[in-house]
Coordinates of C-alpha atoms and ligand atoms in Angstrom, one line a residue:
Chain A
M55 CA 0.0 0.0 0.0
M56 CA 2.8 2.4 1.0
G57 CA 4.7 1.4 -2.1
L58 CA 1.7 2.1 -4.3
L59 CA 1.2 5.5 -2.7
Q60 CA 4.9 6.3 -3.1
R61 CA 4.9 5.3 -6.7
L62 CA 1.8 7.4 -7.3
G63 CA 3.4 10.4 -5.6
A64 CA 6.6 10.0 -7.6
T65 CA 4.7 9.7 -10.9
T66 CA 2.6 12.8 -10.1
L67 CA 5.7 14.7 -9.2
G68 CA 7.4 13.6 -12.3
I69 CA 4.5 14.7 -14.5
T70 CA 4.2 18.0 -12.7
E71 CA 7.9 18.6 -13.2
R72 CA 7.8 17.8 -16.9
I73 CA 4.8 20.1 -17.4
G74 CA 6.7 22.9 -15.6
R75 CA 9.7 22.3 -17.8
G76 CA 7.5 22.4 -20.8
H77 CA 6.2 25.8 -19.9
L78 CA 9.6 27.2 -19.2
F79 CA 10.8 25.8 -22.5
L80 CA 7.9 27.6 -24.2
L81 CA 8.8 30.8 -22.4
Y82 CA 12.3 30.7 -23.7
V83 CA 11.2 29.9 -27.2
L84 CA 8.7 32.7 -27.3
G85 CA 11.5 35.0 -26.3
G86 CA 13.1 34.2 -29.6
F87 CA 10.0 35.3 -31.7
P88 CA 11.1 39.0 -31.9
S89 CA 14.4 38.0 -33.5
L90 CA 12.5 36.0 -36.2
L91 CA 11.0 39.1 -37.7
P92 CA 14.2 40.3 -39.6
R93 CA 14.9 36.6 -40.6
F94 CA 11.5 35.5 -41.6
G95 CA 13.1 33.2 -44.2
L96 CA 13.8 30.8 -41.4
V97 CA 10.1 30.6 -40.7
I98 CA 9.1 30.3 -44.3
K99 CA 11.4 27.3 -44.6
Q100 CA 9.7 25.6 -41.7
I101 CA 6.2 26.3 -43.0
Y102 CA 7.3 24.7 -46.2
A103 CA 9.0 21.8 -44.5
S104 CA 6.1 20.8 -42.3
G105 CA 3.5 21.8 -44.8
V106 CA 4.9 19.7 -47.6
L107 CA 5.3 16.8 -45.3
S108 CA 1.7 16.7 -44.4
L109 CA 0.1 18.0 -47.6
L110 CA -0.5 14.8 -49.4
I111 CA -1.9 12.8 -46.4
I112 CA -4.1 15.8 -45.5
A113 CA -5.5 16.1 -49.0
V114 CA -6.2 12.4 -49.4
S115 CA -7.8 12.1 -46.0
G116 CA -9.8 15.2 -46.6
L117 CA -11.2 13.8 -49.8
F118 CA -12.3 10.5 -48.2
V119 CA -13.7 12.1 -45.1
G120 CA -15.8 14.5 -47.3
M121 CA -17.0 11.6 -49.3
V122 CA -18.1 9.6 -46.2
L123 CA -19.8 12.7 -44.8
A124 CA -21.9 13.0 -47.9
L125 CA -22.9 9.4 -47.8
Q126 CA -23.8 9.4 -44.1
G127 CA -25.5 12.8 -44.3
Y128 CA -27.6 11.7 -47.3
N129 CA -28.9 8.7 -45.5
T130 CA -30.2 10.8 -42.6
L131 CA -31.4 13.7 -44.7
V132 CA -33.3 11.6 -47.2
D133 CA -35.8 10.6 -44.5
F134 CA -36.7 14.2 -44.0
G135 CA -36.7 15.1 -47.7
A136 CA -33.9 17.6 -47.0
T137 CA -31.2 16.3 -49.2
E138 CA -30.6 19.7 -50.7
S139 CA -29.1 20.6 -47.3
L140 CA -26.4 18.0 -47.8
G141 CA -23.9 20.7 -48.8
V142 CA -24.4 22.6 -45.6
V143 CA -24.0 19.4 -43.5
V144 CA -20.8 18.5 -45.2
A145 CA -19.3 22.0 -45.1
L146 CA -20.2 22.7 -41.5
S147 CA -18.9 19.4 -40.2
L148 CA -15.6 20.0 -42.1
V149 CA -15.1 23.7 -41.4
R150 CA -16.1 23.6 -37.7
E151 CA -14.8 20.2 -36.6
L152 CA -13.2 17.7 -38.9
G153 CA -10.9 20.1 -40.8
P154 CA -9.2 21.5 -37.7
V155 CA -9.3 18.2 -35.7
M156 CA -8.4 15.6 -38.3
G157 CA -5.9 18.0 -39.8
A158 CA -4.2 18.5 -36.4
L159 CA -4.2 14.7 -35.7
L160 CA -2.6 14.0 -39.1
F161 CA -0.2 16.9 -38.6
A162 CA 0.8 15.4 -35.2
G163 CA 1.4 12.0 -36.8
R164 CA 3.3 13.3 -39.8
A165 CA 5.0 16.6 -39.1
G166 CA 5.0 16.4 -35.3
S167 CA 6.8 13.1 -35.1
A168 CA 9.3 14.3 -37.7
L169 CA 10.0 17.5 -35.6
T170 CA 10.6 15.5 -32.5
A171 CA 12.9 13.1 -34.2
E172 CA 14.8 16.0 -35.9
I173 CA 15.3 17.9 -32.7
G174 CA 16.1 14.8 -30.7
L175 CA 18.7 13.7 -33.1
M176 CA 20.2 17.2 -33.2
K177 CA 20.5 16.9 -29.4
A178 CA 21.9 13.4 -29.6
T179 CA 24.6 14.4 -32.1
E180 CA 25.5 17.4 -30.0
Q181 CA 24.4 19.9 -32.7
L182 CA 22.5 21.9 -30.2
S183 CA 25.4 21.9 -27.8
A184 CA 27.7 23.0 -30.7
M185 CA 25.3 25.9 -31.4
E186 CA 25.4 27.0 -27.8
M187 CA 29.2 27.0 -27.9
M188 CA 29.0 29.1 -31.0
A189 CA 27.0 31.6 -28.9
V190 CA 23.9 30.8 -30.9
N191 CA 20.8 30.0 -28.8
P192 CA 19.3 26.9 -30.3
L193 CA 15.9 27.7 -28.7
H194 CA 15.9 30.9 -30.7
R195 CA 17.6 29.7 -33.9
V196 CA 16.2 26.2 -34.2
V197 CA 13.1 25.8 -32.1
A198 CA 11.4 29.2 -32.4
P199 CA 11.1 29.2 -36.2
R200 CA 9.7 25.7 -36.1
L201 CA 7.1 26.7 -33.6
L202 CA 6.0 29.7 -35.6
G203 CA 6.1 27.7 -38.8
G204 CA 3.7 25.1 -37.2
I205 CA 1.3 27.8 -36.0
I206 CA 1.1 29.2 -39.5
A207 CA 1.1 25.9 -41.4
M208 CA -1.7 24.3 -39.4
P209 CA -4.6 26.6 -40.4
L210 CA -3.5 26.4 -44.0
L211 CA -3.5 22.6 -43.9
A212 CA -6.9 22.6 -42.1
A213 CA -8.3 24.8 -44.8
I214 CA -6.9 22.5 -47.5
F215 CA -8.5 19.5 -45.6
S216 CA -11.9 21.2 -45.5
A217 CA -11.7 22.4 -49.2
V218 CA -10.7 19.0 -50.5
G219 CA -13.4 17.4 -48.2
I220 CA -16.1 19.7 -49.6
I221 CA -15.0 18.6 -53.1
G222 CA -15.2 15.0 -52.1
G223 CA -18.6 15.6 -50.6
Y224 CA -19.7 17.3 -53.8
L225 CA -18.5 14.4 -55.9
V226 CA -20.5 11.9 -53.9
A227 CA -23.6 14.0 -53.4
V228 CA -24.0 15.3 -56.9
G229 CA -22.2 12.6 -58.9
L230 CA -23.2 9.5 -57.1
L231 CA -26.4 10.3 -55.1
G232 CA -28.0 12.8 -57.6
V233 CA -28.4 15.7 -55.2
D234 CA -29.2 18.9 -57.1
E235 CA -25.9 20.7 -57.8
G236 CA -27.4 24.2 -57.5
A237 CA -29.0 23.5 -54.1
F238 CA -25.8 21.9 -52.8
W239 CA -23.7 25.0 -53.4
S240 CA -26.3 27.7 -52.8
Q241 CA -27.4 26.3 -49.4
M242 CA -23.8 26.0 -48.4
Q243 CA -23.2 29.6 -49.3
A244 CA -26.2 30.8 -47.5
K245 CA -25.8 28.8 -44.3
V246 CA -22.1 28.7 -43.6
D247 CA -21.2 31.9 -41.8
L248 CA -17.8 33.5 -42.3
F249 CA -17.4 34.6 -38.7
D250 CA -19.2 31.9 -36.7
D251 CA -18.0 28.9 -38.7
V252 CA -15.0 29.7 -40.7
A253 CA -13.3 32.0 -38.2
S254 CA -13.9 29.6 -35.3
G255 CA -12.4 26.8 -37.4
V256 CA -9.3 28.9 -38.1
I257 CA -9.0 29.8 -34.4
K258 CA -9.2 26.1 -33.5
S259 CA -6.5 25.2 -36.0
V260 CA -4.2 27.9 -34.9
V261 CA -4.5 26.7 -31.3
F262 CA -4.0 23.1 -32.4
G263 CA -1.0 24.0 -34.5
F264 CA 0.6 25.8 -31.6
V265 CA -0.1 22.9 -29.1
V266 CA 1.0 20.1 -31.4
T267 CA 4.2 21.9 -32.5
W268 CA 5.0 22.9 -28.9
I269 CA 4.6 19.3 -27.7
A270 CA 6.6 17.9 -30.6
L271 CA 9.5 20.4 -30.1
F272 CA 9.6 19.9 -26.3
E273 CA 9.6 16.2 -26.6
G274 CA 12.5 16.4 -29.0
Y275 CA 14.4 18.9 -26.9
D276 CA 13.8 16.9 -23.7
A277 CA 14.5 13.5 -25.2
V278 CA 17.1 11.2 -23.8
P279 CA 19.9 11.7 -26.3
T280 CA 20.1 8.1 -27.6
S281 CA 18.3 6.2 -30.4
E282 CA 15.9 4.6 -28.0
G283 CA 15.3 7.9 -26.2
V284 CA 14.4 9.6 -29.5
S285 CA 12.1 6.9 -30.6
R286 CA 10.2 7.0 -27.3
A287 CA 9.9 10.7 -27.5
T288 CA 8.5 10.4 -31.1
T289 CA 5.8 8.0 -29.9
R290 CA 5.0 10.3 -26.9
T291 CA 4.6 13.2 -29.3
V292 CA 2.0 11.5 -31.3
V293 CA 0.1 10.2 -28.3
H294 CA 0.2 13.4 -26.2
A295 CA -0.4 15.8 -29.1
S296 CA -3.4 13.8 -30.3
L297 CA -5.0 13.7 -26.8
A298 CA -4.3 17.4 -26.4
V299 CA -6.0 18.2 -29.7
L300 CA -9.1 16.1 -28.8
G301 CA -9.4 17.5 -25.3
L302 CA -8.8 21.1 -26.4
N303 CA -11.3 20.7 -29.2
F304 CA -14.0 19.9 -26.7
I305 CA -13.2 22.9 -24.6
L306 CA -13.0 25.3 -27.6
T307 CA -16.2 23.9 -29.1
A308 CA -18.0 24.4 -25.7
L309 CA -16.6 28.0 -25.5
M310 CA -17.4 29.0 -29.1
F311 CA -20.7 27.2 -29.8
G312 CA -21.9 26.4 -26.3
D313 CA -24.3 29.2 -25.8
D314 CA -26.2 29.6 -29.2
Chain B
M51 CA 50.3 12.1 -5.6
S52 CA 52.3 15.1 -6.5
A53 CA 50.5 18.1 -8.1
E54 CA 53.5 20.4 -7.9
P55 CA 54.9 21.5 -11.3
V56 CA 57.8 19.4 -12.4
N57 CA 59.5 22.3 -14.0
S58 CA 60.6 25.4 -12.2
Q59 CA 59.8 27.9 -14.9
Q60 CA 56.2 28.3 -14.1
H61 CA 56.7 31.9 -13.0
S62 CA 57.8 32.8 -16.5
M63 CA 54.5 31.6 -18.0
P64 CA 52.2 34.3 -19.4
E65 CA 49.0 35.2 -17.5
A66 CA 46.3 32.5 -17.3
W67 CA 43.4 32.8 -19.6
V68 CA 41.6 30.0 -17.9
R69 CA 42.0 29.7 -14.2
I70 CA 40.5 26.7 -12.4
R71 CA 40.5 26.5 -8.6
G72 CA 39.3 23.7 -6.4
L73 CA 37.0 22.3 -9.0
R74 CA 34.7 19.5 -7.9
Y75 CA 32.2 18.0 -10.3
T76 CA 30.0 14.9 -9.7
R77 CA 27.5 13.0 -11.8
G78 CA 25.2 11.3 -9.4
E79 CA 27.4 9.0 -7.3
Q80 CA 30.3 9.4 -9.6
V81 CA 33.0 11.9 -8.6
I82 CA 34.5 13.2 -11.9
F83 CA 36.7 16.0 -10.5
D84 CA 37.8 16.4 -7.0
G85 CA 40.0 19.4 -6.3
V86 CA 41.4 20.3 -9.7
D87 CA 43.6 23.4 -10.0
M88 CA 44.7 24.5 -13.4
D89 CA 46.1 27.5 -15.2
I90 CA 45.8 27.7 -19.0
P91 CA 48.2 30.4 -20.2
R92 CA 47.2 32.9 -22.9
G93 CA 48.7 32.4 -26.3
R94 CA 50.1 29.0 -25.6
L95 CA 49.1 25.5 -26.5
T96 CA 48.1 23.5 -23.5
A97 CA 47.5 19.8 -23.7
I98 CA 45.3 18.0 -21.2
M99 CA 45.9 14.3 -21.2
G100 CA 44.3 11.5 -19.4
P101 CA 42.8 8.0 -19.9
S102 CA 39.4 7.9 -21.6
G103 CA 36.5 8.4 -19.3
T104 CA 38.5 10.6 -16.9
G105 CA 36.4 13.7 -17.8
K106 CA 38.4 15.5 -20.4
T107 CA 35.3 16.4 -22.4
T108 CA 33.5 17.3 -19.2
L109 CA 36.3 19.7 -18.3
L110 CA 35.9 21.4 -21.7
R111 CA 32.2 21.8 -21.1
L112 CA 32.9 23.3 -17.7
I113 CA 35.2 25.8 -19.3
G114 CA 32.6 26.6 -21.9
G115 CA 30.0 27.1 -19.3
Q116 CA 27.7 24.3 -20.5
L117 CA 28.2 22.5 -17.1
H118 CA 28.5 24.0 -13.7
A119 CA 30.9 22.9 -11.0
D120 CA 29.6 21.6 -7.7
A121 CA 32.3 23.5 -5.9
G122 CA 35.3 25.6 -6.9
T123 CA 35.5 28.1 -9.7
V124 CA 36.3 28.2 -13.4
E125 CA 37.4 31.6 -14.6
V126 CA 37.8 32.4 -18.3
A127 CA 39.3 35.8 -19.3
G128 CA 38.9 36.9 -15.7
Q129 CA 35.2 36.1 -15.6
N130 CA 33.7 33.4 -13.4
V131 CA 31.9 31.3 -16.0
A132 CA 29.3 29.8 -13.7
A133 CA 28.2 33.3 -12.4
L134 CA 27.7 34.8 -15.9
R135 CA 24.2 35.6 -17.1
S136 CA 23.4 34.2 -20.5
K137 CA 24.0 37.4 -22.4
A138 CA 27.5 37.7 -20.9
L139 CA 28.1 34.0 -21.3
Y140 CA 27.3 34.2 -25.0
R141 CA 29.5 37.2 -25.4
L142 CA 32.3 35.2 -23.8
R143 CA 31.6 32.2 -26.1
K144 CA 32.1 34.4 -29.2
R145 CA 35.6 34.7 -28.1
M146 CA 36.1 30.9 -27.9
G147 CA 35.7 28.1 -30.4
M148 CA 35.2 24.5 -29.6
L149 CA 35.9 21.5 -31.7
F150 CA 33.6 18.7 -30.5
Q151 CA 34.8 15.2 -30.2
N152 CA 32.5 14.0 -33.0
G153 CA 32.5 17.2 -35.0
A154 CA 28.8 18.0 -34.2
L155 CA 28.3 19.5 -37.7
L156 CA 24.9 20.7 -38.5
T157 CA 23.6 17.9 -40.6
D158 CA 21.1 19.9 -42.7
L159 CA 23.8 22.3 -43.9
S160 CA 26.7 21.6 -46.4
V161 CA 30.3 21.8 -45.4
F162 CA 30.5 25.3 -46.7
D163 CA 27.4 26.5 -44.8
N164 CA 28.6 24.8 -41.6
V165 CA 31.8 26.9 -41.7
A166 CA 29.8 30.0 -42.7
F167 CA 27.3 29.4 -39.9
P168 CA 29.0 31.4 -37.1
L169 CA 30.0 34.1 -39.6
R170 CA 26.4 34.5 -40.8
E171 CA 25.0 34.4 -37.2
H172 CA 27.4 36.9 -35.7
T173 CA 28.6 39.2 -38.4
R174 CA 27.0 41.3 -41.1
L175 CA 29.8 40.6 -43.6
P176 CA 28.7 40.6 -47.3
E177 CA 28.3 37.1 -48.7
L178 CA 31.3 37.6 -51.0
M179 CA 33.6 38.1 -48.0
I180 CA 32.1 35.2 -46.1
R181 CA 32.8 33.1 -49.1
D182 CA 36.5 34.1 -49.1
L183 CA 36.8 33.6 -45.3
V184 CA 35.1 30.1 -45.5
L185 CA 37.3 29.0 -48.3
M186 CA 40.4 30.2 -46.4
K187 CA 39.4 28.2 -43.3
L188 CA 38.6 25.1 -45.4
H189 CA 41.8 25.4 -47.3
A190 CA 43.7 25.4 -44.0
V191 CA 42.3 22.0 -43.1
G192 CA 42.7 20.7 -46.7
L193 CA 39.0 20.5 -47.5
R194 CA 38.3 23.4 -49.8
G195 CA 37.3 20.9 -52.5
A196 CA 34.8 19.3 -50.2
R197 CA 32.7 22.4 -49.7
E198 CA 29.6 21.1 -51.5
L199 CA 29.4 17.8 -49.5
M200 CA 26.9 17.2 -46.8
P201 CA 28.2 16.1 -43.4
A202 CA 26.7 12.6 -43.9
Q203 CA 29.1 12.2 -46.8
L204 CA 32.2 12.8 -44.8
S205 CA 34.4 10.4 -42.9
G206 CA 34.9 10.9 -39.2
G207 CA 38.3 12.4 -39.6
M208 CA 37.1 14.8 -42.4
A209 CA 34.1 15.9 -40.3
R210 CA 36.4 16.7 -37.4
R211 CA 38.5 18.8 -39.8
V212 CA 35.5 20.7 -41.0
A213 CA 34.5 21.3 -37.4
L214 CA 37.9 22.6 -36.8
A215 CA 37.5 25.1 -39.7
R216 CA 34.2 26.1 -38.2
A217 CA 35.7 26.5 -34.7
I218 CA 38.2 29.0 -36.0
A219 CA 35.8 30.8 -38.4
L220 CA 35.3 33.8 -36.1
D221 CA 39.1 34.0 -35.3
P222 CA 38.5 33.4 -31.6
E223 CA 41.0 34.1 -28.8
M224 CA 40.8 30.5 -27.5
V225 CA 39.9 27.2 -29.1
L226 CA 39.1 24.1 -27.1
F227 CA 40.0 21.0 -29.2
D228 CA 38.4 17.7 -28.0
E229 CA 40.5 14.8 -29.4
P230 CA 41.5 16.5 -32.7
F231 CA 43.8 13.7 -33.7
T232 CA 41.4 10.8 -33.5
G233 CA 40.6 9.2 -36.8
Q234 CA 43.2 11.1 -38.8
D235 CA 45.5 9.3 -41.3
P236 CA 49.2 10.0 -40.9
I237 CA 49.2 12.8 -43.5
S238 CA 46.3 14.8 -42.2
L239 CA 47.6 14.1 -38.7
G240 CA 50.9 15.8 -39.6
V241 CA 49.0 18.7 -41.2
L242 CA 46.7 19.1 -38.2
V243 CA 49.6 19.1 -35.7
S244 CA 51.4 21.8 -37.6
L245 CA 48.1 23.7 -38.1
L246 CA 47.4 23.8 -34.4
R247 CA 51.0 24.9 -33.8
S248 CA 50.9 27.7 -36.4
L249 CA 47.5 28.9 -35.3
T250 CA 48.8 29.3 -31.8
D251 CA 52.1 30.9 -32.8
A252 CA 50.9 33.1 -35.7
L253 CA 47.6 34.3 -34.2
G254 CA 48.4 34.2 -30.6
L255 CA 45.6 31.7 -30.1
T256 CA 45.1 30.2 -26.7
S257 CA 44.7 26.5 -27.6
V258 CA 43.6 23.7 -25.3
V259 CA 44.0 20.3 -26.7
V260 CA 42.4 17.4 -24.9
S261 CA 43.7 14.1 -26.0
H262 CA 44.8 10.7 -25.1
D263 CA 47.3 10.6 -27.9
V264 CA 50.5 10.9 -26.0
Q265 CA 53.1 11.4 -28.8
E266 CA 51.1 14.0 -30.7
S267 CA 50.2 15.9 -27.5
L268 CA 53.7 16.0 -26.2
S269 CA 55.1 17.0 -29.5
I270 CA 53.1 20.2 -29.9
A271 CA 52.2 21.3 -26.4
D272 CA 53.9 24.1 -24.5
Y273 CA 52.5 22.9 -21.3
V274 CA 50.8 19.6 -20.3
Y275 CA 48.4 18.6 -17.6
V276 CA 47.9 14.9 -16.9
I277 CA 44.6 14.1 -15.1
S278 CA 43.3 10.9 -13.7
A279 CA 40.7 9.8 -11.2
G280 CA 39.5 13.3 -10.7
R281 CA 42.8 15.0 -10.0
V282 CA 45.8 16.6 -11.8
V283 CA 48.5 14.0 -11.3
E284 CA 51.3 16.0 -13.0
H285 CA 51.8 19.1 -15.0
G286 CA 54.7 20.8 -16.6
A287 CA 56.5 21.3 -19.9
P288 CA 56.6 18.2 -22.1
E289 CA 60.3 17.6 -21.6
A290 CA 60.0 17.9 -17.9
L291 CA 57.1 15.6 -17.9
Q292 CA 59.0 12.9 -19.7
Q293 CA 61.6 13.1 -16.9
S294 CA 58.9 12.7 -14.3
T295 CA 59.6 10.1 -11.7
S296 CA 56.0 9.5 -11.0
P297 CA 55.2 5.9 -11.8
W298 CA 51.8 7.0 -12.8
V299 CA 53.0 9.4 -15.5
Q300 CA 55.5 6.9 -16.7
Q301 CA 52.9 4.3 -17.1
F302 CA 50.6 6.6 -19.0
L303 CA 53.3 8.0 -21.3
Q304 CA 54.6 4.5 -22.1
G305 CA 51.2 3.0 -22.4
Q306 CA 51.8 0.1 -20.1
S307 CA 48.9 -1.9 -18.8
D308 CA 50.5 -2.6 -15.5
G309 CA 51.1 0.1 -13.0
P310 CA 49.3 2.4 -10.6
V311 CA 46.6 3.3 -13.2
P312 CA 44.0 0.6 -13.5
F313 CA 43.1 -0.3 -17.0
H314 CA 39.8 -1.7 -15.8
Y315 CA 36.7 0.3 -14.8
P316 CA 36.1 -0.4 -11.1
A317 CA 34.8 -4.0 -10.8
P318 CA 34.6 -6.8 -8.3
D319 CA 37.4 -9.4 -8.3
Y320 CA 37.6 -11.1 -11.7
R321 CA 37.7 -14.7 -10.4
T322 CA 34.8 -14.3 -8.0
D323 CA 32.9 -12.5 -10.6
L324 CA 33.3 -15.4 -13.1
L325 CA 32.6 -18.0 -10.5
A326 CA 29.4 -16.4 -9.1
D327 CA 26.4 -18.7 -9.7
S328 CA 23.8 -16.0 -9.6
P329 CA 23.4 -13.9 -12.7
Ligands
ADP172 N1 25.6 12.4 -20.1 C1 26.3 11.6 -19.2 N2 25.6 11.0 -18.2 C2 26.2 10.3 -17.2 N3 27.5 10.1 -17.2 C3 28.3 10.7 -18.1 C4 27.7 11.5 -19.2 N4 28.7 12.0 -19.9 C5 29.8 11.5 -19.4 N5 29.6 10.7 -18.3 C6 30.6 10.1 -17.4 O1 31.5 11.1 -17.1 C7 32.8 10.5 -17.2 C8 33.7 11.4 -18.0 O2 33.3 11.5 -19.3 P1 34.1 12.3 -20.4 O3 34.3 13.7 -19.9 O4 33.3 12.2 -21.7 O5 35.4 11.5 -20.5 P2 36.6 11.7 -21.6 O6 36.3 12.8 -22.5 O7 37.8 12.0 -20.7 O8 36.7 10.4 -22.2 C9 32.7 9.1 -17.8 O9 33.1 8.2 -16.8 C10 31.3 9.0 -18.2 O10 30.8 7.7 -17.7
MG173 MG1 35.9 12.8 -24.4

């Protein structure tokens, strides 16, 4: 019994300590943001790197998710004779929820794990140490541009996910199920609100991009500098980032859509 | 064990650029340094020798401010490294270069960009001038032709030479060399030895060479420290060191396996260890 309590206490302390270190890490990294402005090329490079990594998988997943949404939505709507609203259902689901959430989950699996491995290996091969000795702060030079890059790339990827998803939904709805094309688009245009729906989706994906990239970079920076340590850290990134995205999505949804 | 200098000319040495006093450093249970005093003179080449695992790399990190002593002080250029705030520490580090044991080249940059890295980070020189400076440094280590290669395409010895070129890119006042001779063929070894010597003599560089290569270290050093088991066991000019009567130093210099220095990492008795029935 004592042993169990002791282990519980030790684990709790360990987790608390790691969370604390994660926040300190973030603080130092954010301190490097001002110095990125005159060297924005570094950030562009990272947007490109993580964006390109995730682009294909995001586009393909978006297409299939949009197609499934159309199929499922049609089955429900057809009972009420409301199939011309199918465009709205597909678009709202994608823009509000699935684009940001699925996009972030895929981003965590693809770009997040790659970031952790990259930073972890840089640590294991003493590249970060070498930078410190060259009087270059790796948190500012290496980590900060990657964080900002992730924050900018994520909403773009989520938008691509939603856009491709809507095309997938359109293909199934109009091409396969025979929904009226005009109704599909015009209802979508009328019912999807730029501020309520699109902006809230963008806010979500900015938050997710920030959290996923932060977790990925911290796991890499905090990894035990061995091959095993880096591989563990990579796994942890995917697990923790995915859970964080799903949990935060609930909170953000409750905040943004809870009272209307 | 004697820690007195074996030569009597120490008072004629120039001022110390690095001054270590009463240094104690531990890693968990393991005591790596216990009461180390060291003076590294400005503008000279100092070799620090010792068996592998004694903490030579650790010592360089303590000098560079990446690790902090448990007790005692490390002063570089008159500043207590452990007490510096990060701005001041970074300012001090611009005045020193460090050659890492494995090179530690940035793997996503080419050889050229690696050497150019400190120049681009810390100076506003035009790209044309950076190019000239980089090619000069690469030429000095014989790798001007390898500028387009990526670090993954280099051998260990080549990577270390590129790292050396990078360490001297900003013309620092002091360079810490961690095992510069490891993995070099006889030709590049000879070139490296004379390069270290000429950098020190021509530029007035303060060089610290950490090595377990006895011959090379003795042949280029102005002053030598031998460390083992957390202490300085001998120091002095190379000639004086070779005359040392310490059985310890003689064993290390001659590379004998028998003597006061154990070859084995601390372990229980071999025979009982082998005969033990429990795993
Ligand atoms: N990251 C580390 N964690 C734990 N122990 C370490 C670490 N790095 C080095 N050591 C220990 O510190 C001692 C000195 O290491 P090091 O300075 O690398 O020796 P040297 O460079 O003289 O070969 C070694 O015994 C090693 O076991
Ligand atoms: Mg070493």
